[in-house]
Structure formats: structure tokens, C-alpha cells
């Protein structure tokens, strides 16, 4: 299929080592990333403390959408938390392919919509659930998080301190 071969022609598979940044704070996002293996995260600094906003696992996108679509520098970074393989797709050539292959445009629209809905769910969880309820929901939906990711990143993602997370985990045992 022509669309598939054109897309593959843009893809570059890159290796990143544990804790390596894919995109630094202040960079303008010009690339869409897709996790093949490993775990990625999006984080920002608040009062000098890292706050994790998003985790990406294999077969998930990880991009700074607000930077990509506005072409402005991002206040957030993308980092891998373990050795990872990532597909890197330059956005401008990909967007040109969308004009030729509408099935690719539909595919990426669906992937972006899915990521957007996940972000909204996370915000709603922070707004409407207690810390314990957020933790329980996270364990239920993504049990691999607890085993693959440091507790400081999990706590940050949940919007709580590491001490609070330890207390919640202690109550569960």
C-alpha cells in the first residue's frame, strides 16, 4: 500500500537510554513519537520539582501537542524511564502525507483523540477523586505502572506526595 510505504519512509527508529530526554523543556516539538518498547513520560517543573503529567507505554504516542500544533516552545519535556525504542516521525512531512493519504490522517486523528481523552480523564480524576481512589483506579487500569516506574513519578502523576502514596499503599496491605 502506497500510504504505508510513504509513512514508513518517514519513520526513524531511535534508541534512548534510561532517563534520557527525547525533548527538553523549552524545545519546540517538531516530531511525533511512538513507543515501541520501554516507558516514556511527559513532565514539567513546578517550583523546581518535577511533575509527571503523562506516561506512555509500548504502542502509545508521546508528543507535546500544544507545542507541535502551535509551533511554540514547550514548558514540558519528554523523557524515557528505561531503555526504550521509539519511532520518530517528523511532523511537517507527515502532515503533507495527510493531504495525499486521508487514511493516514484519520489514523493519526484517532490516536490524538485517544491521547486527548486520556488526558481529560486524568484531569477529571484529580478533580473528582480522592488520592486513594486515584491510586486504586491507576492500579486497576495500569498495573504495570507500579512495577516499572519509580514511586516518586507515580506520586507526582497522581498529584500527591511520595509520603502520601506510601501511606495509601500501607493501608492497602
PDB file of N, CA, C and O in Angstrom, residues 8 10 16 36 85 93 124 137:
ATOM      1  N   UNK A   8       6.267   4.707   6.278  1.00  0.00           N
ATOM      2  CA  UNK A   8       7.487   4.021   6.724  1.00  0.00           C
ATOM      3  C   UNK A   8       8.740   4.758   6.283  1.00  0.00           C
ATOM      4  O   UNK A   8       9.753   4.748   6.989  1.00  0.00           O
ATOM      5  N   UNK A  10       9.182   7.836   6.352  1.00  0.00           N
ATOM      6  CA  UNK A  10       9.423   8.946   7.284  1.00  0.00           C
ATOM      7  C   UNK A  10       9.906   8.481   8.652  1.00  0.00           C
ATOM      8  O   UNK A  10      10.489   9.250   9.412  1.00  0.00           O
ATOM      9  N   UNK A  16      16.854   5.086  23.054  1.00  0.00           N
ATOM     10  CA  UNK A  16      17.136   6.032  24.123  1.00  0.00           C
ATOM     11  C   UNK A  16      17.486   5.243  25.374  1.00  0.00           C
ATOM     12  O   UNK A  16      16.899   4.201  25.645  1.00  0.00           O
ATOM     13  N   UNK A  36       7.855   1.972  21.011  1.00  0.00           N
ATOM     14  CA  UNK A  36       7.908   0.560  20.604  1.00  0.00           C
ATOM     15  C   UNK A  36       8.136  -0.299  21.840  1.00  0.00           C
ATOM     16  O   UNK A  36       7.464  -1.297  22.057  1.00  0.00           O
ATOM     17  N   UNK A  85      12.916   1.865  22.794  1.00  0.00           N
ATOM     18  CA  UNK A  85      12.927   2.043  21.343  1.00  0.00           C
ATOM     19  C   UNK A  85      11.713   2.899  20.994  1.00  0.00           C
ATOM     20  O   UNK A  85      10.602   2.613  21.442  1.00  0.00           O
ATOM     21  N   UNK A  93       6.600  16.691   7.258  1.00  0.00           N
ATOM     22  CA  UNK A  93       6.401  15.739   6.157  1.00  0.00           C
ATOM     23  C   UNK A  93       5.197  14.821   6.379  1.00  0.00           C
ATOM     24  O   UNK A  93       4.498  14.467   5.427  1.00  0.00           O
ATOM     25  N   UNK A 124      -9.924  14.878  35.252  1.00  0.00           N
ATOM     26  CA  UNK A 124     -11.159  14.633  35.996  1.00  0.00           C
ATOM     27  C   UNK A 124     -10.903  13.795  37.244  1.00  0.00           C
ATOM     28  O   UNK A 124     -11.521  14.026  38.283  1.00  0.00           O
ATOM     29  N   UNK A 137      -7.664   3.358  41.131  1.00  0.00           N
ATOM     30  CA  UNK A 137      -8.038   3.365  39.715  1.00  0.00           C
ATOM     31  C   UNK A 137      -6.801   3.130  38.833  1.00  0.00           C
ATOM     32  O   UNK A 137      -6.849   2.400  37.851  1.00  0.00           O
TER      33      UNK A 137
END
